[in-house]
Structure formats: structure tokens, C-alpha cells
């Protein structure tokens, strides 16, 4: 049997977690209501418990101790004693081995067994009972890690938000079916040269990863032969998930980030600080519940139960200073040690909810806003949850940007030809000013999306009228029903050339609309190559070919068109401004910068805006300060969005020495720029863009 050093000294309470200093390990863990905290040490396999040592000191509710001679790779966990009074919010049970909330690495998933529950499964009023079985054979182990790797000359790209193009992706789903990647399904695959080539060809500046902090495979899914594919059930907020690692060394993630940075691509993490994987009172005792249930979770008036604003059984109590500290420490760790470039906060409305409802000045937002480490990274909120007053689009304080579902729905409904959608499309094109143009917020506050992991893929938006989630095992009750999709006359796959052509045209229209809009564009991985989930709009449990990106069936033509749209956006800063554009003179330069026109070139009037049958929107954007080769006396773009029949569109008069040139026509994806004089024939159901350019000598 392996012999471990077990002599423990007081250590230090300042740095929470297990900290290796070259000579030993300091352990520190917060628990306000515990009466005893025991550190459990395991052998190198993690199977055999070799020592159970009480932490000898308690300083301001932080229990701590130091053991000389312990090394990185040491497996450990905690057993914590205290009151077991669920009706008072306390659920301590020293028979349960607990993951350190600050663990930088964990060994594996829990192996589901009733012993993981703090109560006796099947007992009357079960969660009030007390289970005496040891959970160690089934629980994960925390693992001590060495300090950060040598980063060398890693330089985060620091791409301005106005120049950012986000690519939302799942580590495994993006890479596991690619035929030419090293370590498919793992972190390293994200930085393989074929993947970097793809991202660079597209023009992506940031990859936003679905949760990679260690998460749980829910028991009810495992028992149905499914899995928690997306990862929104966090177990350890500091540890990369083991399933995405080859050796377990956190340097795998660090090297992946560095390689992406070298290609000019930022790394954003989707993070879940609103709840944990332990669920409600009937869930397992894996970490927080057994460490200090009454501190870590928001409890109901009857403290036996949990506030469930997230729909996941519990809500993390970020109003508690030590829980808030854990969140902030986690965020700083991922920036300083792992070098990520920003975060997307899942169900962020939950983070800002206090006793009086949602508060944009909630403690957690104030903490993030003042933090000098977070000041240099991107912060993006998912501005809703299922709690009271849960829809908070536009309500977050700067510097947060927000996912904009109104952009998604507005663009889908316009191209679906719903009546009266022109005014809404106009708002979406201009950065959703009604939601975001206040409190000094920039136009980049709106993260514009057509699709995301949660919902239909872009191919499915044009292929299905209804969701088809039967494989999830919930009788198709799960997932959104209001998808604003259109199957073009056939539900699902079709070989009819007219149907496939109409679907391709609709996808091009929507993708062009995305990249012609003010704000920050985000695309879902796989949309650029036509990936389908066969109508499943809630593939959270589909760790299979349903959700994995199909590289073999890639739509190369649509990939090329998407890259063309991104390149056009990058070439024209007028499409990615920080200030909101309005149909009035701007105080800064006294020049009108936004004009809404009818097909005949006349300004839109109130009757036009109120016409429910109007299907055409023409917008002219101007600026006096273009960049080469668009630094003419005046620089302008005219974009035409036509969900109706073909029509003659009159273009504005070009100043002397300049000419209008048609650069983009979604009905002709391979179009090379061509001059336009006076007017042009706008195709039915298409997008076209003209640029005011210097007239070339004959």
C-alpha cells in the first residue's frame, strides 16, 4: 500500500482549494455551518482511501490545513460533519465523499448508485431521512494540480467587440466526425490544423464553447441510455471536464487556447453559475449540498426546498459573499490560468435576481464590472430564465452584451413572409436600438443570432415546421414550439429540386441578413455547411450523429457564401459600428447616416411602415470616413431585403466620380461586383447589397 505523509499543520486560509507550492499542499474549504471537516486522501488510482484527516484550523468559516510532501496528482475529497436538519436547510452527511468546489481537476463522472444520495431512497418523506452508506466507491475524486504551464509568448488576440464574429461550438460535436483531426472529440482537436484552416477560411474571430467546466451526466438520462451532451449541469467550476481530455493534464486545454490564439481566434466559455448539478432535495450529495447547503443554495421559505428559478432544481446563492467569491475566483482562474477571452453566462437573469426581482446592479454584476481581470475580457449574458420577471433582454449593465432572441425570431419571421414584419426587421438591422440604445450602451450590446445550440439548426429552420424530439424520450414535449420555421412545403429531407433550391435561397437570405446587421454576429457550428439535427430542437441529450457536425455531407457552396458574407462585413466598417445609427442628424458630425427607402427611391412614410403586406426593405447607410479602398468623399452602402416578388429598385444618385456597384446578391452567390446605374432588377426573395465606390477610369 502506498504510504502518504499525513502530518498536518495549520496552513493558510487565504487561498481556497488545494494549492501545491513545490513542497506540499495547502487545503482550504469554506463551510459556515459545519462542525468538522475531514480531508480524505486516496492512492494514485483514486480507488483506495488511505487517510482521513481532520483539518485542524478554522478561520472565518474557512477550514484549512497543510501537508508537507504531497505532490500534484494526489487524489482527495472531503467528508463534512454538521447538522442534518433538512427543514432548516442543513444536509450534512459525513458518509458522503465530496468534491472540492475549488478542485482544478476531477477524476471521472460519478457512477450512479443510491449511496450518492444523502437520504434513504424509497423511504417515506425520503429527503428527510439519513443514509449511512459510504458514497466513496461511486463518487468522483478531486485531484491536486501543479501551477500553470509556461505560456511562452501566448498573446490573446483582444479583438474589439465591433470586429468580433462568434462561432458557437461543442468540443465533441464539432470535432468527432471530422475525418482529418487529431484526437477527435477532445480539446486538442479544436486546435488541429484542419479545424484552424476551416475557422480562418470562414473568418471566425472567436469560438464560444458549450460548457467545458466539469459537469454531470444526469441519472435519469443515463438510465434511459442517454447522456448530458450539452453540459449545463456543472459539478466543478474550476476543472475542465475529463471527457474532453486525453491525459487529464489541464495543460491540454491551455495548449489548445494558445494554438487558437496564434491563429487569431479568441476562446469564450459558456458558463453556468446559476445552478449546480445537485438538483433539488431529491438530488445527489456530491459537493455543495454536503459542504454547506444553506450557504451555497437559495432556499425557499420552507428551507427544506430550493428556489428553482433555473428549472434545474436549485439556484446558486450568489448573494452569499463566499459563493460570490467562488464565482469570481473561478472566472479569474479561467482568464489568468487558462487564458480564455470571455464568457457567456447561462440564464444570466438568475444571477441578477434578488428579493425584489431582477436588479442590474446586483452584487455579482457590480463585482464583475469592477474587477480588473474581467475588464479585459468579453462578457455576454443569456438575458432570461424561467423565474419571475425572467425575460430581461436589454436590461443588463455595460459592459455586458446579450444574446438577442428578438433578432433570431424577427429575421425568421420576415423571411417566412409573416405580415407586418418590416418595422421589426429594420430595428434588428440597426442593432435592436429599442432594447439596447440606453444607458450609454453600444450597438455591440446585441449578439445577433439566427440559431444556437438550443433550437433548430439553420438547415432545420428551412426544413421543418414542427419539432421532432422523440429520441429525447419525453414524448416530444420538450423543446420550443414557437420556432418560426418553414419547411418550404415538405417536412424533413426532400429531393425535389424546387424545394432544395428554395431552402438554399432562404438560408443565404438569413445568413446575409445576419452579417449586414449592426451588433455582434454569432453562428452555430455546422450551420455554415448545412448540418441538420433532423428536426430535433433540443438535442441536449443526443451525444450521437444527431448533434455531431456532419463534415462528410458538407454544403461547400453555402460555406463559401457564408465566408463571403463575413469577408464583406469585415471590409465595411459601416456595418459594425459601436454607435447606434438613426434617421436623423448626428450631433458628432452633423451628417445623416441612415435612410429608409421604398423601391422607387422615395423615403419611407408612416403608411409604408404600417403596411402589413410590405415585404421589401431598402436601407442606405452613410459615413464620411470610410477606410481604403472606400475612403471616397462619401462612403455608403445600400442593402435591399426582399421577401416578396421581383421588383425594380431605384438607387440614390451617385456623387461625381463615384458609382454604385452591386457586391452581393443572395440569388447569385458567386456574383462578382458589377456597376449599377439608376436602378436594378431586385430578385424575388433575396438580399442585395450595393457599395458606393470610386469610379474607375475607362
XYZ file of C-alpha atoms in Angstrom:
698
model
C 0.000 0.000 0.000
C 1.208 3.479 -0.832
C 2.434 5.453 2.171
C 1.400 9.095 2.287
C 2.641 11.913 4.503
C -0.227 12.622 6.871
C 1.198 15.091 9.368
C -0.949 18.178 9.036
C -0.207 21.706 10.189
C -2.415 24.783 10.346
C -1.720 26.029 6.857
C -3.335 29.156 5.468
C -6.996 30.131 4.887
C -6.400 32.733 2.191
C -6.285 30.627 -0.980
C -9.201 28.215 -1.231
C -8.784 24.792 -2.801
C -5.725 22.532 -2.864
C -2.596 24.608 -3.573
C 0.736 22.941 -4.308
C 3.756 25.163 -3.557
C 6.610 22.843 -4.525
C 6.977 21.325 -1.080
C 3.471 20.354 -0.092
C -0.213 21.126 -0.426
C -2.365 23.618 1.451
C -6.043 22.679 1.712
C -8.748 25.262 2.432
C -12.526 24.979 2.122
C -15.401 27.220 3.188
C -18.248 25.915 5.351
C -20.093 28.220 7.709
C -22.284 25.623 9.411
C -20.022 22.543 9.569
C -18.789 21.133 12.880
C -15.945 19.054 11.429
C -14.147 18.863 8.076
C -12.176 15.739 7.199
C -9.733 15.515 4.305
C -9.663 12.091 2.618
C -6.548 11.043 0.698
C -6.563 8.238 -1.869
C -3.928 6.199 -3.648
C -2.705 7.070 -7.123
C -5.566 5.159 -8.736
C -8.152 7.008 -6.656
C -9.673 3.686 -5.556
C -8.304 3.171 -2.061
C -8.822 5.637 0.776
C -5.500 5.835 2.626
C -6.096 8.578 5.164
C -8.892 10.548 6.805
C -7.500 13.686 8.457
C -9.376 16.467 10.212
C -8.453 19.952 9.025
C -7.016 21.478 12.178
C -7.869 25.153 11.830
C -10.948 27.257 11.168
C -10.597 30.934 10.265
C -13.744 32.920 9.480
C -15.592 29.771 8.357
C -12.654 28.627 6.200
C -11.295 25.261 7.343
C -7.643 24.719 6.461
C -4.513 22.646 6.894
C -1.218 21.897 5.141
C 0.548 18.594 4.480
C 4.236 18.633 3.558
C 5.360 16.185 0.912
C 2.110 15.787 -1.008
C 2.549 16.080 -4.758
C 0.475 17.023 -7.812
C -1.703 14.130 -8.896
C -2.860 13.423 -5.339
C -6.490 12.252 -5.272
C -8.596 13.656 -2.449
C -12.086 14.532 -1.269
C -13.880 15.763 1.833
C -16.261 14.344 4.422
C -18.041 17.062 6.385
C -20.000 16.764 9.591
C -22.704 19.075 10.834
C -26.432 19.177 11.482
C -28.729 17.082 9.320
C -31.908 19.145 9.585
C -33.338 19.483 6.063
C -36.247 21.543 7.354
C -33.650 24.113 8.496
C -31.659 23.877 5.275
C -28.820 21.696 6.608
C -27.933 18.413 4.883
C -24.514 17.437 6.227
C -23.675 13.743 5.899
C -20.070 12.615 6.577
C -20.759 9.306 4.834
C -20.684 11.142 1.515
C -17.381 11.920 -0.202
C -17.477 15.453 -1.583
C -15.747 17.181 -4.489
C -13.765 20.287 -3.544
C -15.602 23.302 -5.071
C -12.155 24.679 -5.994
C -10.815 21.431 -7.491
C -8.700 22.179 -10.563
C -9.164 18.641 -11.807
C -11.569 15.777 -11.114
C -11.068 12.117 -11.857
C -14.281 10.997 -13.541
C -18.052 11.054 -13.641
C -19.985 9.731 -10.624
C -21.068 6.109 -11.026
C -24.754 6.253 -10.274
C -25.781 4.433 -7.094
C -28.280 5.180 -4.333
C -25.332 5.671 -1.959
C -24.660 9.028 -3.655
C -27.863 10.324 -2.066
C -27.727 11.857 1.385
C -31.096 10.310 2.182
C -32.537 6.779 2.018
C -34.026 6.287 -1.425
C -37.559 4.894 -1.143
C -38.128 5.953 2.466
C -41.264 7.858 3.447
C -40.576 11.579 3.050
C -37.285 10.323 1.711
C -35.238 13.522 1.722
C -35.803 13.885 5.488
C -34.185 10.504 6.109
C -30.441 9.942 6.559
C -28.367 7.472 4.513
C -25.334 5.907 6.210
C -23.755 4.214 3.190
C -20.315 5.324 2.034
C -20.508 7.070 -1.343
C -16.745 6.947 -1.996
C -16.860 3.909 -4.327
C -19.128 5.862 -6.658
C -18.063 9.499 -6.236
C -15.504 11.450 -8.283
C -12.156 12.404 -6.766
C -10.648 15.856 -6.699
C -7.015 15.889 -7.885
C -4.181 18.236 -6.900
C -2.611 20.002 -9.886
C 0.670 21.857 -10.321
C 0.728 25.590 -11.047
C 0.078 26.851 -14.576
C 2.154 25.785 -17.524
C 4.697 28.128 -19.081
C 2.661 30.106 -21.585
C 5.638 31.398 -23.528
C 4.656 34.166 -25.900
C 0.891 33.481 -25.912
C -0.843 36.707 -26.876
C -4.628 36.900 -26.637
C -5.983 38.453 -29.847
C -8.010 41.090 -27.912
C -10.375 41.508 -30.862
C -12.665 44.531 -30.390
C -16.299 43.570 -29.894
C -17.216 45.525 -33.025
C -14.947 43.259 -35.104
C -15.943 40.002 -33.441
C -17.573 37.080 -35.259
C -18.600 34.333 -32.818
C -18.799 30.630 -33.647
C -20.769 28.666 -31.040
C -19.495 25.099 -30.856
C -19.460 21.924 -28.794
C -15.976 20.444 -28.285
C -17.004 16.916 -29.213
C -19.838 17.753 -31.586
C -17.656 19.973 -33.730
C -14.707 17.630 -33.997
C -15.617 13.969 -33.519
C -16.842 13.310 -37.097
C -14.177 15.342 -38.861
C -12.091 12.929 -40.932
C -8.717 14.670 -40.535
C -8.394 15.755 -36.906
C -6.024 14.543 -34.219
C -7.821 13.433 -31.042
C -11.370 13.940 -32.346
C -13.787 14.888 -29.595
C -11.026 16.280 -27.362
C -9.745 19.776 -26.641
C -6.697 19.178 -28.813
C -8.870 18.616 -31.871
C -10.117 22.212 -31.698
C -6.597 23.398 -32.439
C -5.757 20.825 -35.124
C -4.641 22.425 -38.348
C -7.689 21.345 -40.408
C -10.010 22.957 -37.853
C -7.944 26.134 -37.732
C -7.996 26.218 -41.544
C -11.784 25.961 -41.501
C -12.222 28.713 -38.919
C -9.773 31.003 -40.715
C -11.441 30.367 -44.068
C -14.782 31.330 -42.557
C -13.391 34.453 -40.919
C -14.256 33.483 -37.345
C -12.641 35.622 -34.621
C -13.952 33.821 -31.510
C -15.072 30.291 -30.739
C -17.658 30.060 -27.954
C -17.569 26.636 -26.338
C -20.572 24.993 -24.740
C -19.783 24.149 -21.101
C -16.331 22.651 -20.559
C -16.271 23.017 -16.770
C -16.685 19.523 -15.312
C -20.334 18.504 -15.467
C -22.640 15.659 -14.545
C -24.353 13.008 -16.613
C -27.824 13.117 -15.067
C -29.034 9.840 -13.620
C -32.392 9.939 -15.409
C -30.561 10.283 -18.736
C -28.068 7.517 -18.019
C -30.906 5.176 -17.091
C -32.535 5.902 -20.475
C -29.309 5.227 -22.338
C -28.779 8.936 -22.993
C -26.254 11.453 -21.717
C -25.889 15.093 -20.760
C -24.369 16.149 -24.061
C -24.534 19.943 -23.773
C -23.063 20.115 -20.262
C -25.331 22.517 -18.373
C -25.011 20.640 -15.058
C -21.795 21.897 -13.509
C -20.032 19.858 -10.830
C -16.712 21.744 -10.537
C -16.336 25.353 -11.640
C -12.524 25.263 -11.915
C -11.939 21.870 -13.535
C -12.001 21.114 -17.269
C -14.309 18.209 -17.974
C -12.329 14.921 -18.104
C -14.237 13.645 -21.135
C -12.549 16.280 -23.322
C -9.025 15.451 -22.139
C -6.646 12.726 -23.253
C -4.318 12.518 -20.246
C -6.181 14.593 -17.670
C -3.460 17.248 -17.677
C -5.039 20.725 -17.677
C -2.183 21.824 -19.936
C -4.140 20.179 -22.767
C -6.702 22.949 -22.501
C -4.030 25.615 -22.113
C -2.170 24.478 -25.216
C -5.438 24.449 -27.182
C -6.139 28.051 -26.184
C -2.613 29.117 -27.093
C -2.865 27.500 -30.513
C -6.219 29.146 -31.227
C -4.749 32.471 -30.144
C -1.862 32.003 -32.565
C -4.471 31.729 -35.327
C -6.104 34.987 -34.182
C -9.104 33.215 -32.615
C -10.368 34.021 -29.135
C -11.859 31.422 -26.795
C -15.115 32.189 -24.973
C -16.659 29.816 -22.436
C -20.343 29.173 -21.846
C -20.515 29.091 -18.039
C -23.275 28.009 -15.673
C -23.103 29.885 -12.373
C -26.870 29.938 -11.878
C -27.268 26.377 -10.549
C -25.302 23.179 -9.965
C -25.739 19.542 -10.916
C -27.075 18.501 -7.493
C -30.680 19.331 -8.371
C -33.447 19.677 -5.818
C -33.905 17.969 -2.419
C -34.133 14.606 -4.204
C -30.769 15.029 -5.926
C -27.349 13.582 -5.049
C -24.916 14.873 -2.441
C -21.735 15.333 -4.449
C -20.256 18.634 -3.284
C -22.010 21.898 -2.360
C -25.043 20.299 -0.686
C -22.849 18.341 1.707
C -20.370 21.189 2.280
C -22.910 23.820 3.336
C -26.325 23.543 1.733
C -27.718 26.626 3.499
C -24.914 28.851 2.210
C -24.427 27.612 -1.344
C -28.088 27.496 -2.386
C -31.043 29.852 -2.341
C -33.654 28.133 -0.211
C -37.403 28.644 -0.106
C -39.273 29.954 2.935
C -39.674 26.317 3.877
C -35.924 25.680 3.924
C -36.364 22.034 3.100
C -36.881 23.137 -0.512
C -34.913 25.092 -3.085
C -35.671 28.215 -5.075
C -35.854 26.908 -8.646
C -35.608 29.957 -10.904
C -33.451 27.934 -13.296
C -35.763 24.979 -13.905
C -32.879 22.701 -12.920
C -33.891 22.072 -9.323
C -31.759 24.612 -7.477
C -30.346 28.129 -7.691
C -26.828 29.056 -6.623
C -26.818 31.665 -3.853
C -24.526 34.296 -5.362
C -25.871 36.746 -2.789
C -23.688 34.987 -0.203
C -20.221 36.595 -0.133
C -18.316 33.305 -0.169
C -20.382 31.892 -3.006
C -19.875 35.125 -4.905
C -16.175 34.826 -4.175
C -16.155 31.314 -5.612
C -17.738 32.553 -8.835
C -15.309 35.449 -9.120
C -12.314 33.251 -8.296
C -13.469 30.796 -10.960
C -13.820 33.497 -13.608
C -10.401 34.948 -12.808
C -8.863 31.471 -12.848
C -10.117 30.768 -16.352
C -8.756 34.116 -17.542
C -5.418 34.175 -15.717
C -4.505 30.480 -15.665
C -6.371 29.184 -18.717
C -6.153 32.413 -20.783
C -9.730 32.420 -22.041
C -11.014 35.634 -23.592
C -14.530 35.894 -22.231
C -17.687 34.228 -21.001
C -21.295 33.676 -21.990
C -23.407 33.424 -18.833
C -26.166 30.835 -18.990
C -29.543 32.010 -17.600
C -27.922 35.271 -16.528
C -31.215 36.747 -15.331
C -30.914 34.345 -12.378
C -27.601 35.901 -11.366
C -29.212 39.306 -11.046
C -32.331 38.281 -9.154
C -32.687 39.311 -5.538
C -35.634 39.507 -3.141
C -37.084 42.416 -5.132
C -36.646 40.789 -8.543
C -34.024 41.333 -11.221
C -31.522 44.063 -10.402
C -28.966 45.281 -12.981
C -26.917 46.485 -10.007
C -26.898 43.102 -8.278
C -23.759 42.331 -6.292
C -22.438 39.828 -8.824
C -22.713 42.302 -11.701
C -21.007 45.009 -9.681
C -18.246 42.580 -8.736
C -17.659 41.656 -12.374
C -17.767 45.269 -13.570
C -15.124 46.490 -11.138
C -12.786 43.519 -11.485
C -9.521 44.449 -13.268
C -9.035 40.917 -14.609
C -12.521 40.690 -16.136
C -12.222 44.230 -17.512
C -10.104 42.891 -20.371
C -12.412 40.075 -21.487
C -15.826 39.789 -23.143
C -18.940 39.289 -21.008
C -22.131 38.046 -22.686
C -25.438 37.379 -20.931
C -28.211 34.990 -21.817
C -30.816 37.507 -20.594
C -33.605 35.219 -19.436
C -34.628 32.346 -17.188
C -37.938 30.806 -16.077
C -38.126 32.728 -12.803
C -40.371 35.705 -12.012
C -39.619 38.610 -14.353
C -37.249 36.274 -16.119
C -37.103 37.973 -19.532
C -34.546 40.794 -19.240
C -33.352 41.469 -22.791
C -31.685 44.880 -22.814
C -31.619 45.247 -19.030
C -28.031 44.231 -18.317
C -25.459 46.870 -17.408
C -22.417 47.663 -19.523
C -20.027 46.076 -20.401
C -22.329 43.070 -20.922
C -23.503 42.129 -24.383
C -26.607 39.953 -24.636
C -27.928 37.136 -26.757
C -30.762 38.657 -28.784
C -33.609 36.231 -29.386
C -35.696 39.016 -30.908
C -33.160 39.217 -33.722
C -33.476 35.462 -34.252
C -37.268 35.481 -34.288
C -37.589 38.718 -36.245
C -35.333 37.580 -39.075
C -37.014 34.176 -39.285
C -40.472 35.728 -39.377
C -39.555 38.311 -42.020
C -38.187 35.685 -44.386
C -41.107 33.399 -43.602
C -43.237 36.230 -45.013
C -45.247 36.828 -41.844
C -47.371 40.004 -42.239
C -46.136 43.350 -40.957
C -42.561 42.337 -40.203
C -40.717 45.171 -41.989
C -40.551 47.558 -38.981
C -39.199 44.784 -36.780
C -36.543 43.839 -39.333
C -35.472 47.485 -39.509
C -34.931 47.504 -35.740
C -32.916 44.289 -35.868
C -30.701 45.567 -38.692
C -29.799 48.611 -36.615
C -28.669 46.710 -33.539
C -32.086 46.434 -31.861
C -31.935 50.010 -30.635
C -35.328 49.798 -28.847
C -33.776 47.254 -26.495
C -30.166 48.445 -26.237
C -29.843 52.150 -27.064
C -29.847 53.447 -23.497
C -27.513 53.902 -20.538
C -24.580 54.585 -22.831
C -24.625 51.066 -24.241
C -23.055 50.495 -27.674
C -24.618 48.766 -30.690
C -22.343 45.799 -29.920
C -24.573 45.080 -26.911
C -26.702 42.918 -29.223
C -25.301 39.478 -30.038
C -27.275 38.643 -33.154
C -28.039 35.016 -33.864
C -30.152 33.008 -36.265
C -29.668 29.762 -34.363
C -27.869 28.408 -31.319
C -27.348 25.040 -29.678
C -30.811 25.424 -28.120
C -33.246 25.126 -31.036
C -33.262 24.217 -34.706
C -30.127 24.352 -36.820
C -30.334 26.738 -39.764
C -30.971 23.847 -42.142
C -33.809 22.672 -39.927
C -35.324 26.174 -39.798
C -35.995 25.804 -43.523
C -36.815 22.070 -43.441
C -39.266 21.530 -40.572
C -42.450 23.201 -39.445
C -42.537 21.192 -36.227
C -40.002 19.899 -33.713
C -39.175 16.194 -33.775
C -37.680 15.390 -30.364
C -38.967 11.851 -29.920
C -35.434 10.490 -29.430
C -35.154 12.512 -26.218
C -37.589 10.168 -24.517
C -40.059 12.850 -23.429
C -42.818 12.148 -25.975
C -41.834 15.293 -27.929
C -42.994 17.549 -25.082
C -39.586 19.167 -24.609
C -38.083 21.966 -26.670
C -39.558 25.169 -28.051
C -42.768 25.048 -30.059
C -42.547 28.601 -31.451
C -39.698 28.099 -33.913
C -40.901 30.442 -36.691
C -39.634 27.905 -39.191
C -40.850 26.995 -42.685
C -40.360 23.618 -44.368
C -40.963 25.008 -47.886
C -43.750 22.518 -48.477
C -42.103 19.274 -47.361
C -41.488 18.224 -43.752
C -37.907 16.997 -43.499
C -35.493 15.899 -46.231
C -36.502 16.404 -49.841
C -35.015 15.591 -53.232
C -37.389 17.936 -55.052
C -35.095 20.443 -56.835
C -37.550 23.295 -56.297
C -37.710 22.626 -52.564
C -33.950 22.251 -52.120
C -33.323 25.424 -54.146
C -35.850 27.384 -52.078
C -34.233 26.149 -48.867
C -30.769 27.122 -50.044
C -32.023 30.578 -51.028
C -33.712 31.101 -47.657
C -30.550 30.102 -45.785
C -28.497 32.539 -47.851
C -31.022 35.289 -47.172
C -30.889 34.780 -43.439
C -27.107 34.455 -43.293
C -26.692 37.636 -45.350
C -29.130 39.446 -43.046
C -27.079 38.392 -40.029
C -23.853 39.831 -41.374
C -25.428 43.031 -42.669
C -26.799 43.907 -39.211
C -25.295 46.171 -36.569
C -24.268 44.268 -33.459
C -22.128 41.159 -32.989
C -22.913 38.188 -35.262
C -22.875 34.638 -33.929
C -23.330 31.476 -35.970
C -23.892 27.923 -34.774
C -21.160 25.455 -35.686
C -22.317 23.364 -38.615
C -24.801 25.894 -39.987
C -22.197 27.040 -42.491
C -22.083 23.559 -44.007
C -25.772 22.673 -43.778
C -25.780 20.413 -40.711
C -29.190 19.040 -39.739
C -30.437 17.568 -36.462
C -33.407 16.052 -38.316
C -35.870 18.363 -36.608
C -34.638 17.851 -33.040
C -34.621 21.308 -31.480
C -33.481 20.222 -28.019
C -30.544 17.895 -28.608
C -29.192 18.298 -25.066
C -29.034 14.521 -24.577
C -28.060 13.441 -28.092
C -24.373 12.563 -27.897
C -24.530 10.941 -31.304
C -24.758 11.690 -35.016
C -27.897 13.780 -34.433
C -25.857 16.569 -32.847
C -22.350 15.881 -34.158
C -21.463 18.090 -37.117
C -21.602 16.113 -40.359
C -18.426 17.060 -42.222
C -18.832 14.398 -44.914
C -22.131 15.919 -46.046
C -20.808 19.479 -46.040
C -22.535 22.034 -48.270
C -19.406 23.643 -49.712
C -21.376 26.200 -51.704
C -23.081 27.526 -48.591
C -19.766 27.518 -46.756
C -18.314 29.728 -49.483
C -21.307 32.084 -49.334
C -21.070 32.380 -45.547
C -17.360 33.182 -45.801
C -18.187 35.774 -48.454
C -20.699 37.458 -46.144
C -18.198 37.563 -43.290
C -15.482 38.950 -45.541
C -17.862 41.628 -46.821
C -18.692 42.643 -43.260
C -15.009 42.859 -42.343
C -14.320 45.018 -45.390
C -17.042 47.504 -44.492
C -16.765 49.069 -41.026
C -20.068 50.858 -41.635
C -21.737 47.500 -40.846
C -20.081 47.133 -37.433
C -20.277 50.480 -35.723
C -20.315 50.998 -31.981
C -22.691 53.952 -32.106
C -26.326 53.393 -32.962
C -27.420 54.794 -36.325
C -30.615 56.793 -36.533
C -32.649 58.535 -39.200
C -31.624 61.948 -38.004
C -28.568 64.171 -37.928
C -25.923 63.007 -35.538
C -24.514 65.561 -33.137
C -20.972 64.317 -33.662
C -20.580 65.179 -37.342
C -23.881 66.743 -38.449
C -24.293 64.179 -41.230
C -27.365 61.997 -41.686
C -26.243 58.401 -41.683
C -29.375 56.272 -42.108
C -32.106 56.384 -44.749
C -35.067 54.042 -45.235
C -36.352 53.983 -48.808
C -39.104 52.456 -50.903
C -38.367 50.547 -54.071
C -38.870 53.753 -56.104
C -36.208 55.543 -54.087
C -38.614 57.778 -52.136
C -38.285 57.924 -48.338
C -40.465 55.546 -46.360
C -43.522 57.226 -44.877
C -45.733 56.163 -41.993
C -48.197 54.405 -44.291
C -45.373 52.331 -45.736
C -44.194 51.267 -42.289
C -47.723 50.292 -41.278
C -48.486 48.290 -44.443
C -48.825 44.641 -43.309
C -48.291 43.406 -46.864
C -44.973 45.188 -47.357
C -42.240 42.639 -47.979
C -39.394 44.934 -49.114
C -36.959 46.996 -47.040
C -34.284 49.246 -48.549
C -31.744 50.862 -46.227
C -28.904 53.244 -47.049
C -26.036 53.653 -44.604
C -23.600 56.544 -44.979
C -20.422 57.710 -43.348
C -17.912 60.401 -44.202
C -14.922 58.366 -43.080
C -14.554 55.087 -44.924
C -11.332 53.114 -44.954
C -9.347 52.252 -48.086
C -10.420 51.369 -50.702
C -13.682 53.020 -49.568
C -12.273 56.380 -48.405
C -14.121 58.449 -51.020
C -15.689 61.830 -50.331
C -18.705 59.889 -49.199
C -18.949 56.201 -48.426
C -22.294 54.455 -48.474
C -23.969 51.059 -48.682
C -27.477 50.241 -49.849
C -28.911 46.936 -48.671
C -32.167 45.523 -50.038
C -34.133 42.819 -48.234
C -36.930 41.467 -50.399
C -39.221 38.737 -49.097
C -41.697 39.459 -51.888
C -41.808 39.305 -55.668
C -39.144 40.656 -58.021
C -39.208 44.445 -58.264
C -37.316 47.330 -59.855
C -35.296 49.169 -57.184
C -34.082 52.723 -57.725
C -30.684 53.558 -56.249
C -29.687 57.017 -54.971
C -27.766 59.347 -57.251
C -24.030 58.773 -57.043
C -21.818 61.802 -56.361
C -19.498 62.878 -59.159
C -16.580 60.499 -59.517
C -18.391 57.656 -57.787
C -20.583 54.769 -58.871
C -22.885 52.220 -57.246
C -21.608 48.651 -57.531
C -23.604 45.505 -56.754
C -21.412 43.379 -54.471
C -23.833 40.829 -53.056
C -26.916 39.137 -54.444
C -28.087 36.096 -52.498
C -29.771 34.717 -55.633
C -26.377 34.773 -57.345
C -23.950 33.670 -54.618
C -20.927 33.701 -56.957
C -21.583 37.259 -58.166
C -18.557 39.422 -58.909
C -19.074 43.173 -58.309
C -20.889 44.872 -61.169
C -21.850 48.550 -61.698
C -25.452 49.717 -61.366
C -26.849 52.892 -62.916
C -30.145 54.378 -61.788
C -31.921 51.146 -60.894
C -31.647 47.389 -60.978
C -33.940 44.378 -61.010
C -34.200 43.061 -57.452
C -34.880 39.301 -57.492
C -37.742 37.773 -55.555
C -36.953 36.563 -52.030
C -33.362 37.735 -51.969
C -30.848 40.099 -50.394
C -28.747 42.524 -52.425
C -26.047 44.989 -51.365
C -24.591 47.894 -53.316
C -21.481 49.876 -52.404
C -20.683 53.463 -53.376
C -17.188 53.303 -54.861
C -14.708 55.432 -56.746
C -15.462 55.341 -60.459
C -12.717 53.504 -62.254
C -11.101 55.165 -65.318
C -12.142 53.641 -68.617
